C-alpha cells in the first residue's frame, strides 16, 4: 500500500517541480530575499527585525503561490483534464490516490522551503556580517522555528486544497474555497477574541451568529497559530512544547481532512 | 473474465436533473482469450460501459465482475490494462517515468520492469524519445505512450478505447500487430473503435450498441458474405 502511495507521490512531485510556475515562484522569492540586503540599508533601526520580516514574508508568499497555482493544478486539473483515468486504471484505491497526491504536493513544498531556507540563511548571514551591531539579539533557532511553523501551515492548507478538490468538479471553485479558507483561518482567532472582548460584547452580536462563530472557529483551521513572525523577528524564545503542539495540530487536522476527502472521493463518480 | 449483468446507467442532463439513460439493461460475458469488440455511433454508451468496467463510475442497476471481483475493488485492476480515448498524461513527465509508475503501481519487480519498458518502447518506436517530456510529443506519440502504459505490466485483460485515434497507417498496423500478439498470448481484449475494418479484422465477437441498448451480438463466423459495415448500418437503420 505504501509503495503505491509513494510511486504516485513521486509522479506528482516530478510533474510539479518541472512546472514553469515553480521556477517563477522560486525566482520571485529569491529576488525578494536578496532585496533584504538593499532594503535594510534604508532603515535606521531594528535591521534584524526587517530582515527576518522580509524573509519570512517571502516564505509565506511563495508558499501561497505554490498552493494556489501549483497544488490546485496538480490535483483539481487531474480530474478536470481526465488524467486521473490513467492513474486510476492501476490497482490504486481512491484513498491511496488522495494520500499519494498529498504526499507529492508536500514533497514539493518541502523542497521549495529547503531551497528557500538555504537562500534566506545566506541573505540574513550577509546582512548580519554587514550590520553586526543590529543583529546582536537575532536568533537563528527562533528563525528556523518560524520557518518550520510556516511549513506546517502550508501542510494544513494543502490538505484543505485536496479536500476541496475531492468535493468540487472545477479547479476554479477549489481555488475560491481555498483562498476563502486561508483568509478565514488567518483571521478567525482575532474575530473571536474581539467578540469576546468588551468592545465585542457592546456590539450585541445576535445569538445565532455568535453560535455560528463558535462552530466555525472549531471547523476552520486556526492558521494564525503558525504565524511566528513576531517572535522570530524579536528573537523571543518559542517553546519546544508550542512547536510540538502546533505540529500535532497540523498533523491531526490534515489527517482528518484527508480521511474525509478519501471517503468523499471513494463515492465520487469519475464520469 | 468480464461479466456485465443487466447493467443500467443514467446521467443527469440538465439543470432540472432530468435523467437520461446512457446504458440500458446490458448483459455481456467476455471470455478469456477472446477479442471482443464494441461498436456504435457517438453516444451509444460504449465509453460508459468501459468506465463501469474500470470502476470509474458505478451502474445504477446490475452488476459488473472482473475475474469475479467488483470493479470498486482496486485488485480487480491488478491484471488489467486500459487505454482511454484521447489519453491525457502529465505533460512534464517522460514516457520512461510514466511507465515506471505503471509498473510500480502494478507491483512489477524493478528488474523485470526495466526490461519490459525497454522492449515495449522499442516495439512502439518510442525508445529514442523515452527521455523527452510528453508535452513535446505529437498526438500519435502520446497514443503510443498510452498503449505502452496499458501493456507494460503484462495484464491479462486489456481494455482499448479507440486505440487507433491519432495514429498514422504505420501506427495502426503496429497496434493491430500488438493486439494480435496479445491474443496469441491468451490475453482477453475489449476493443472499442469507430473503424469497422479494424474491428472486423481482429475481433472474435462484436456487440453493436445504439442509444444505450445492445442491438446485436455476433461472432466472426456469423459474418458470412456481409461486411461489418453492412451489418452495422443494417442494425442501426432497423431501429
PDB file of N, CA, C and O in Angstrom, chain B residues 135-196:
ATOM      1  N   UNK B 135       5.046  16.607 -23.213  1.00  0.00           N
ATOM      2  CA  UNK B 135       4.456  17.792 -23.852  1.00  0.00           C
ATOM      3  C   UNK B 135       5.070  18.049 -25.229  1.00  0.00           C
ATOM      4  O   UNK B 135       4.512  18.796 -26.023  1.00  0.00           O
ATOM      5  N   UNK B 136       6.219  17.424 -25.496  1.00  0.00           N
ATOM      6  CA  UNK B 136       6.853  17.618 -26.802  1.00  0.00           C
ATOM      7  C   UNK B 136       6.390  16.557 -27.807  1.00  0.00           C
ATOM      8  O   UNK B 136       6.786  16.590 -28.963  1.00  0.00           O
ATOM      9  N   UNK B 137       5.556  15.632 -27.355  1.00  0.00           N
ATOM     10  CA  UNK B 137       5.106  14.527 -28.213  1.00  0.00           C
ATOM     11  C   UNK B 137       3.977  14.971 -29.153  1.00  0.00           C
ATOM     12  O   UNK B 137       3.166  15.821 -28.800  1.00  0.00           O
ATOM     13  N   UNK B 138       3.917  14.322 -30.311  1.00  0.00           N
ATOM     14  CA  UNK B 138       2.779  14.546 -31.212  1.00  0.00           C
ATOM     15  C   UNK B 138       1.608  13.699 -30.706  1.00  0.00           C
ATOM     16  O   UNK B 138       1.786  12.868 -29.802  1.00  0.00           O
ATOM     17  N   UNK B 139       0.426  13.882 -31.302  1.00  0.00           N
ATOM     18  CA  UNK B 139      -0.761  13.139 -30.853  1.00  0.00           C
ATOM     19  C   UNK B 139      -0.548  11.625 -30.987  1.00  0.00           C
ATOM     20  O   UNK B 139      -0.895  10.848 -30.100  1.00  0.00           O
ATOM     21  N   UNK B 140       0.054  11.244 -32.111  1.00  0.00           N
ATOM     22  CA  UNK B 140       0.314   9.827 -32.345  1.00  0.00           C
ATOM     23  C   UNK B 140       1.290   9.255 -31.325  1.00  0.00           C
ATOM     24  O   UNK B 140       1.143   8.116 -30.879  1.00  0.00           O
ATOM     25  N   UNK B 141       2.304  10.059 -30.966  1.00  0.00           N
ATOM     26  CA  UNK B 141       3.291   9.588 -29.976  1.00  0.00           C
ATOM     27  C   UNK B 141       2.641   9.418 -28.608  1.00  0.00           C
ATOM     28  O   UNK B 141       2.931   8.470 -27.880  1.00  0.00           O
ATOM     29  N   UNK B 142       1.729  10.352 -28.256  1.00  0.00           N
ATOM     30  CA  UNK B 142       1.023  10.244 -26.967  1.00  0.00           C
ATOM     31  C   UNK B 142       0.181   8.967 -26.958  1.00  0.00           C
ATOM     32  O   UNK B 142       0.139   8.241 -25.967  1.00  0.00           O
ATOM     33  N   UNK B 143      -0.462   8.699 -28.107  1.00  0.00           N
ATOM     34  CA  UNK B 143      -1.290   7.497 -28.213  1.00  0.00           C
ATOM     35  C   UNK B 143      -0.422   6.254 -28.022  1.00  0.00           C
ATOM     36  O   UNK B 143      -0.801   5.326 -27.310  1.00  0.00           O
ATOM     37  N   UNK B 144       0.772   6.257 -28.613  1.00  0.00           N
ATOM     38  CA  UNK B 144       1.664   5.101 -28.480  1.00  0.00           C
ATOM     39  C   UNK B 144       2.178   4.984 -27.047  1.00  0.00           C
ATOM     40  O   UNK B 144       2.324   3.884 -26.518  1.00  0.00           O
ATOM     41  N   UNK B 145       2.404   6.139 -26.407  1.00  0.00           N
ATOM     42  CA  UNK B 145       2.809   6.115 -24.985  1.00  0.00           C
ATOM     43  C   UNK B 145       1.685   5.505 -24.152  1.00  0.00           C
ATOM     44  O   UNK B 145       1.929   4.730 -23.217  1.00  0.00           O
ATOM     45  N   UNK B 146       0.438   5.858 -24.517  1.00  0.00           N
ATOM     46  CA  UNK B 146      -0.728   5.317 -23.803  1.00  0.00           C
ATOM     47  C   UNK B 146      -0.832   3.813 -23.970  1.00  0.00           C
ATOM     48  O   UNK B 146      -1.171   3.089 -23.031  1.00  0.00           O
ATOM     49  N   UNK B 147      -0.513   3.345 -25.174  1.00  0.00           N
ATOM     50  CA  UNK B 147      -0.547   1.893 -25.427  1.00  0.00           C
ATOM     51  C   UNK B 147       0.495   1.194 -24.538  1.00  0.00           C
ATOM     52  O   UNK B 147       0.220   0.180 -23.905  1.00  0.00           O
ATOM     53  N   UNK B 148       1.691   1.801 -24.453  1.00  0.00           N
ATOM     54  CA  UNK B 148       2.736   1.232 -23.580  1.00  0.00           C
ATOM     55  C   UNK B 148       2.262   1.214 -22.133  1.00  0.00           C
ATOM     56  O   UNK B 148       2.458   0.237 -21.413  1.00  0.00           O
ATOM     57  N   UNK B 149       1.649   2.318 -21.713  1.00  0.00           N
ATOM     58  CA  UNK B 149       1.180   2.454 -20.332  1.00  0.00           C
ATOM     59  C   UNK B 149       0.185   1.342 -19.981  1.00  0.00           C
ATOM     60  O   UNK B 149       0.173   0.827 -18.875  1.00  0.00           O
ATOM     61  N   UNK B 150      -0.641   0.988 -20.971  1.00  0.00           N
ATOM     62  CA  UNK B 150      -1.666  -0.025 -20.691  1.00  0.00           C
ATOM     63  C   UNK B 150      -1.115  -1.451 -20.759  1.00  0.00           C
ATOM     64  O   UNK B 150      -1.721  -2.365 -20.219  1.00  0.00           O
ATOM     65  N   UNK B 151       0.037  -1.637 -21.417  1.00  0.00           N
ATOM     66  CA  UNK B 151       0.531  -3.016 -21.612  1.00  0.00           C
ATOM     67  C   UNK B 151       1.790  -3.357 -20.823  1.00  0.00           C
ATOM     68  O   UNK B 151       2.149  -4.530 -20.722  1.00  0.00           O
ATOM     69  N   UNK B 152       2.434  -2.349 -20.248  1.00  0.00           N
ATOM     70  CA  UNK B 152       3.770  -2.569 -19.689  1.00  0.00           C
ATOM     71  C   UNK B 152       3.806  -3.558 -18.509  1.00  0.00           C
ATOM     72  O   UNK B 152       4.823  -4.210 -18.274  1.00  0.00           O
ATOM     73  N   UNK B 153       2.705  -3.696 -17.809  1.00  0.00           N
ATOM     74  CA  UNK B 153       2.702  -4.630 -16.660  1.00  0.00           C
ATOM     75  C   UNK B 153       2.198  -6.016 -17.061  1.00  0.00           C
ATOM     76  O   UNK B 153       1.898  -6.834 -16.204  1.00  0.00           O
ATOM     77  N   UNK B 154       2.113  -6.256 -18.370  1.00  0.00           N
ATOM     78  CA  UNK B 154       1.697  -7.541 -18.924  1.00  0.00           C
ATOM     79  C   UNK B 154       0.351  -8.000 -18.340  1.00  0.00           C
ATOM     80  O   UNK B 154       0.254  -9.063 -17.715  1.00  0.00           O
ATOM     81  N   UNK B 155      -0.701  -7.196 -18.583  1.00  0.00           N
ATOM     82  CA  UNK B 155      -2.003  -7.545 -17.998  1.00  0.00           C
ATOM     83  C   UNK B 155      -2.683  -8.718 -18.705  1.00  0.00           C
ATOM     84  O   UNK B 155      -2.385  -8.992 -19.866  1.00  0.00           O
ATOM     85  N   UNK B 156      -3.609  -9.369 -17.985  1.00  0.00           N
ATOM     86  CA  UNK B 156      -4.359 -10.478 -18.589  1.00  0.00           C
ATOM     87  C   UNK B 156      -5.513  -9.925 -19.430  1.00  0.00           C
ATOM     88  O   UNK B 156      -5.933 -10.523 -20.394  1.00  0.00           O
ATOM     89  N   UNK B 157      -6.061  -8.791 -18.956  1.00  0.00           N
ATOM     90  CA  UNK B 157      -7.197  -8.177 -19.651  1.00  0.00           C
ATOM     91  C   UNK B 157      -6.772  -6.790 -20.138  1.00  0.00           C
ATOM     92  O   UNK B 157      -6.194  -6.016 -19.367  1.00  0.00           O
ATOM     93  N   UNK B 158      -7.065  -6.495 -21.397  1.00  0.00           N
ATOM     94  CA  UNK B 158      -6.702  -5.172 -21.932  1.00  0.00           C
ATOM     95  C   UNK B 158      -7.957  -4.496 -22.475  1.00  0.00           C
ATOM     96  O   UNK B 158      -8.693  -5.086 -23.271  1.00  0.00           O
ATOM     97  N   UNK B 159      -8.197  -3.280 -22.018  1.00  0.00           N
ATOM     98  CA  UNK B 159      -9.358  -2.517 -22.483  1.00  0.00           C
ATOM     99  C   UNK B 159      -8.839  -1.359 -23.336  1.00  0.00           C
ATOM    100  O   UNK B 159      -8.121  -0.492 -22.839  1.00  0.00           O
ATOM    101  N   UNK B 160      -9.173  -1.389 -24.599  1.00  0.00           N
ATOM    102  CA  UNK B 160      -8.675  -0.361 -25.527  1.00  0.00           C
ATOM    103  C   UNK B 160      -9.848   0.443 -26.073  1.00  0.00           C
ATOM    104  O   UNK B 160     -10.695  -0.089 -26.799  1.00  0.00           O
ATOM    105  N   UNK B 161      -9.885   1.717 -25.703  1.00  0.00           N
ATOM    106  CA  UNK B 161     -10.954   2.598 -26.167  1.00  0.00           C
ATOM    107  C   UNK B 161     -10.394   3.465 -27.298  1.00  0.00           C
ATOM    108  O   UNK B 161      -9.567   4.342 -27.053  1.00  0.00           O
ATOM    109  N   UNK B 162     -10.834   3.207 -28.492  1.00  0.00           N
ATOM    110  CA  UNK B 162     -10.342   3.915 -29.688  1.00  0.00           C
ATOM    111  C   UNK B 162      -8.810   3.943 -29.747  1.00  0.00           C
ATOM    112  O   UNK B 162      -8.200   5.016 -29.764  1.00  0.00           O
ATOM    113  N   UNK B 163      -8.171   2.782 -29.801  1.00  0.00           N
ATOM    114  CA  UNK B 163      -6.694   2.774 -29.787  1.00  0.00           C
ATOM    115  C   UNK B 163      -6.047   3.335 -31.052  1.00  0.00           C
ATOM    116  O   UNK B 163      -4.881   3.687 -31.030  1.00  0.00           O
ATOM    117  N   UNK B 164      -6.834   3.422 -32.154  1.00  0.00           N
ATOM    118  CA  UNK B 164      -6.243   3.905 -33.421  1.00  0.00           C
ATOM    119  C   UNK B 164      -6.303   5.428 -33.537  1.00  0.00           C
ATOM    120  O   UNK B 164      -5.778   5.981 -34.502  1.00  0.00           O
ATOM    121  N   UNK B 165      -6.952   6.068 -32.579  1.00  0.00           N
ATOM    122  CA  UNK B 165      -7.140   7.516 -32.661  1.00  0.00           C
ATOM    123  C   UNK B 165      -5.800   8.240 -32.758  1.00  0.00           C
ATOM    124  O   UNK B 165      -4.924   8.060 -31.908  1.00  0.00           O
ATOM    125  N   UNK B 166      -5.650   9.053 -33.779  1.00  0.00           N
ATOM    126  CA  UNK B 166      -4.444   9.873 -33.936  1.00  0.00           C
ATOM    127  C   UNK B 166      -3.264   9.135 -34.536  1.00  0.00           C
ATOM    128  O   UNK B 166      -2.177   9.711 -34.630  1.00  0.00           O
ATOM    129  N   UNK B 167      -3.448   7.876 -34.906  1.00  0.00           N
ATOM    130  CA  UNK B 167      -2.314   7.117 -35.436  1.00  0.00           C
ATOM    131  C   UNK B 167      -2.299   7.136 -36.969  1.00  0.00           C
ATOM    132  O   UNK B 167      -3.351   7.102 -37.610  1.00  0.00           O
ATOM    133  N   UNK B 168      -1.087   7.158 -37.527  1.00  0.00           N
ATOM    134  CA  UNK B 168      -0.952   7.079 -38.983  1.00  0.00           C
ATOM    135  C   UNK B 168      -1.077   5.602 -39.394  1.00  0.00           C
ATOM    136  O   UNK B 168      -1.156   4.719 -38.538  1.00  0.00           O
ATOM    137  N   UNK B 169      -1.136   5.310 -40.705  1.00  0.00           N
ATOM    138  CA  UNK B 169      -1.310   3.906 -41.126  1.00  0.00           C
ATOM    139  C   UNK B 169      -0.274   2.953 -40.520  1.00  0.00           C
ATOM    140  O   UNK B 169      -0.594   1.828 -40.150  1.00  0.00           O
ATOM    141  N   UNK B 170       0.971   3.434 -40.375  1.00  0.00           N
ATOM    142  CA  UNK B 170       2.004   2.568 -39.784  1.00  0.00           C
ATOM    143  C   UNK B 170       1.693   2.283 -38.313  1.00  0.00           C
ATOM    144  O   UNK B 170       1.836   1.156 -37.835  1.00  0.00           O
ATOM    145  N   UNK B 171       1.246   3.340 -37.626  1.00  0.00           N
ATOM    146  CA  UNK B 171       0.880   3.207 -36.211  1.00  0.00           C
ATOM    147  C   UNK B 171      -0.289   2.255 -36.040  1.00  0.00           C
ATOM    148  O   UNK B 171      -0.316   1.437 -35.107  1.00  0.00           O
ATOM    149  N   UNK B 172      -1.259   2.340 -36.961  1.00  0.00           N
ATOM    150  CA  UNK B 172      -2.442   1.460 -36.886  1.00  0.00           C
ATOM    151  C   UNK B 172      -2.042   0.009 -37.092  1.00  0.00           C
ATOM    152  O   UNK B 172      -2.522  -0.888 -36.401  1.00  0.00           O
ATOM    153  N   UNK B 173      -1.114  -0.202 -38.020  1.00  0.00           N
ATOM    154  CA  UNK B 173      -0.651  -1.572 -38.271  1.00  0.00           C
ATOM    155  C   UNK B 173       0.062  -2.100 -37.019  1.00  0.00           C
ATOM    156  O   UNK B 173      -0.117  -3.260 -36.629  1.00  0.00           O
ATOM    157  N   UNK B 174       0.830  -1.208 -36.402  1.00  0.00           N
ATOM    158  CA  UNK B 174       1.567  -1.602 -35.204  1.00  0.00           C
ATOM    159  C   UNK B 174       0.588  -2.034 -34.096  1.00  0.00           C
ATOM    160  O   UNK B 174       0.798  -3.040 -33.424  1.00  0.00           O
ATOM    161  N   UNK B 175      -0.510  -1.258 -33.944  1.00  0.00           N
ATOM    162  CA  UNK B 175      -1.498  -1.592 -32.911  1.00  0.00           C
ATOM    163  C   UNK B 175      -2.164  -2.938 -33.224  1.00  0.00           C
ATOM    164  O   UNK B 175      -2.310  -3.792 -32.351  1.00  0.00           O
ATOM    165  N   UNK B 176      -2.525  -3.127 -34.487  1.00  0.00           N
ATOM    166  CA  UNK B 176      -3.169  -4.397 -34.871  1.00  0.00           C
ATOM    167  C   UNK B 176      -2.228  -5.571 -34.594  1.00  0.00           C
ATOM    168  O   UNK B 176      -2.631  -6.589 -34.028  1.00  0.00           O
ATOM    169  N   UNK B 177      -0.955  -5.397 -34.949  1.00  0.00           N
ATOM    170  CA  UNK B 177       0.025  -6.469 -34.684  1.00  0.00           C
ATOM    171  C   UNK B 177       0.140  -6.740 -33.185  1.00  0.00           C
ATOM    172  O   UNK B 177       0.206  -7.891 -32.755  1.00  0.00           O
ATOM    173  N   UNK B 178       0.138  -5.647 -32.405  1.00  0.00           N
ATOM    174  CA  UNK B 178       0.244  -5.790 -30.942  1.00  0.00           C
ATOM    175  C   UNK B 178      -0.956  -6.554 -30.387  1.00  0.00           C
ATOM    176  O   UNK B 178      -0.804  -7.452 -29.560  1.00  0.00           O
ATOM    177  N   UNK B 179      -2.151  -6.157 -30.873  1.00  0.00           N
ATOM    178  CA  UNK B 179      -3.379  -6.799 -30.381  1.00  0.00           C
ATOM    179  C   UNK B 179      -3.392  -8.278 -30.754  1.00  0.00           C
ATOM    180  O   UNK B 179      -3.714  -9.141 -29.926  1.00  0.00           O
ATOM    181  N   UNK B 180      -2.978  -8.582 -31.987  1.00  0.00           N
ATOM    182  CA  UNK B 180      -2.956  -9.987 -32.414  1.00  0.00           C
ATOM    183  C   UNK B 180      -1.921 -10.787 -31.621  1.00  0.00           C
ATOM    184  O   UNK B 180      -2.143 -11.959 -31.290  1.00  0.00           O
ATOM    185  N   UNK B 181      -0.826 -10.116 -31.293  1.00  0.00           N
ATOM    186  CA  UNK B 181       0.204 -10.772 -30.474  1.00  0.00           C
ATOM    187  C   UNK B 181      -0.339 -11.056 -29.064  1.00  0.00           C
ATOM    188  O   UNK B 181      -0.097 -12.122 -28.493  1.00  0.00           O
ATOM    189  N   UNK B 182      -1.105 -10.093 -28.533  1.00  0.00           N
ATOM    190  CA  UNK B 182      -1.712 -10.285 -27.200  1.00  0.00           C
ATOM    191  C   UNK B 182      -2.680 -11.470 -27.237  1.00  0.00           C
ATOM    192  O   UNK B 182      -2.705 -12.280 -26.312  1.00  0.00           O
ATOM    193  N   UNK B 183      -3.451 -11.540 -28.302  1.00  0.00           N
ATOM    194  CA  UNK B 183      -4.402 -12.648 -28.435  1.00  0.00           C
ATOM    195  C   UNK B 183      -3.659 -13.992 -28.492  1.00  0.00           C
ATOM    196  O   UNK B 183      -4.052 -14.962 -27.840  1.00  0.00           O
ATOM    197  N   UNK B 184      -2.569 -13.986 -29.254  1.00  0.00           N
ATOM    198  CA  UNK B 184      -1.782 -15.225 -29.363  1.00  0.00           C
ATOM    199  C   UNK B 184      -1.236 -15.649 -27.995  1.00  0.00           C
ATOM    200  O   UNK B 184      -1.008 -16.828 -27.762  1.00  0.00           O
ATOM    201  N   UNK B 185      -1.043 -14.668 -27.121  1.00  0.00           N
ATOM    202  CA  UNK B 185      -0.530 -14.984 -25.775  1.00  0.00           C
ATOM    203  C   UNK B 185      -1.664 -15.222 -24.779  1.00  0.00           C
ATOM    204  O   UNK B 185      -1.455 -15.249 -23.575  1.00  0.00           O
ATOM    205  N   UNK B 186      -2.900 -15.347 -25.293  1.00  0.00           N
ATOM    206  CA  UNK B 186      -4.038 -15.733 -24.447  1.00  0.00           C
ATOM    207  C   UNK B 186      -4.660 -14.604 -23.652  1.00  0.00           C
ATOM    208  O   UNK B 186      -5.392 -14.839 -22.688  1.00  0.00           O
ATOM    209  N   UNK B 187      -4.402 -13.352 -24.030  1.00  0.00           N
ATOM    210  CA  UNK B 187      -4.974 -12.210 -23.296  1.00  0.00           C
ATOM    211  C   UNK B 187      -6.417 -11.964 -23.745  1.00  0.00           C
ATOM    212  O   UNK B 187      -6.779 -12.279 -24.883  1.00  0.00           O
ATOM    213  N   UNK B 188      -7.164 -11.384 -22.855  1.00  0.00           N
ATOM    214  CA  UNK B 188      -8.551 -11.013 -23.174  1.00  0.00           C
ATOM    215  C   UNK B 188      -8.561  -9.535 -23.533  1.00  0.00           C
ATOM    216  O   UNK B 188      -7.993  -8.727 -22.793  1.00  0.00           O
ATOM    217  N   UNK B 189      -9.194  -9.200 -24.628  1.00  0.00           N
ATOM    218  CA  UNK B 189      -9.151  -7.801 -25.082  1.00  0.00           C
ATOM    219  C   UNK B 189     -10.558  -7.273 -25.350  1.00  0.00           C
ATOM    220  O   UNK B 189     -11.347  -7.916 -26.048  1.00  0.00           O
ATOM    221  N   UNK B 190     -10.829  -6.124 -24.769  1.00  0.00           N
ATOM    222  CA  UNK B 190     -12.076  -5.418 -25.068  1.00  0.00           C
ATOM    223  C   UNK B 190     -11.687  -4.231 -25.936  1.00  0.00           C
ATOM    224  O   UNK B 190     -10.866  -3.401 -25.533  1.00  0.00           O
ATOM    225  N   UNK B 191     -12.263  -4.176 -27.113  1.00  0.00           N
ATOM    226  CA  UNK B 191     -11.806  -3.238 -28.138  1.00  0.00           C
ATOM    227  C   UNK B 191     -12.970  -2.373 -28.606  1.00  0.00           C
ATOM    228  O   UNK B 191     -13.966  -2.877 -29.118  1.00  0.00           O
ATOM    229  N   UNK B 192     -12.864  -1.079 -28.401  1.00  0.00           N
ATOM    230  CA  UNK B 192     -13.913  -0.157 -28.877  1.00  0.00           C
ATOM    231  C   UNK B 192     -13.336   0.677 -30.003  1.00  0.00           C
ATOM    232  O   UNK B 192     -12.267   1.269 -29.831  1.00  0.00           O
ATOM    233  N   UNK B 193     -14.022   0.725 -31.108  1.00  0.00           N
ATOM    234  CA  UNK B 193     -13.491   1.526 -32.211  1.00  0.00           C
ATOM    235  C   UNK B 193     -14.596   1.957 -33.166  1.00  0.00           C
ATOM    236  O   UNK B 193     -15.636   1.307 -33.269  1.00  0.00           O
ATOM    237  N   UNK B 194     -14.316   3.055 -33.859  1.00  0.00           N
ATOM    238  CA  UNK B 194     -15.226   3.503 -34.908  1.00  0.00           C
ATOM    239  C   UNK B 194     -14.809   2.917 -36.244  1.00  0.00           C
ATOM    240  O   UNK B 194     -15.566   2.945 -37.203  1.00  0.00           O
ATOM    241  N   UNK B 195     -13.549   2.433 -36.281  1.00  0.00           N
ATOM    242  CA  UNK B 195     -13.019   1.947 -37.562  1.00  0.00           C
ATOM    243  C   UNK B 195     -13.431   0.479 -37.717  1.00  0.00           C
ATOM    244  O   UNK B 195     -12.829  -0.430 -37.135  1.00  0.00           O
ATOM    245  N   UNK B 196     -14.517   0.287 -38.497  1.00  0.00           N
ATOM    246  CA  UNK B 196     -15.134  -1.036 -38.589  1.00  0.00           C
ATOM    247  C   UNK B 196     -14.228  -2.070 -39.251  1.00  0.00           C
ATOM    248  O   UNK B 196     -14.267  -3.251 -38.901  1.00  0.00           O
TER     249      UNK B 196
END
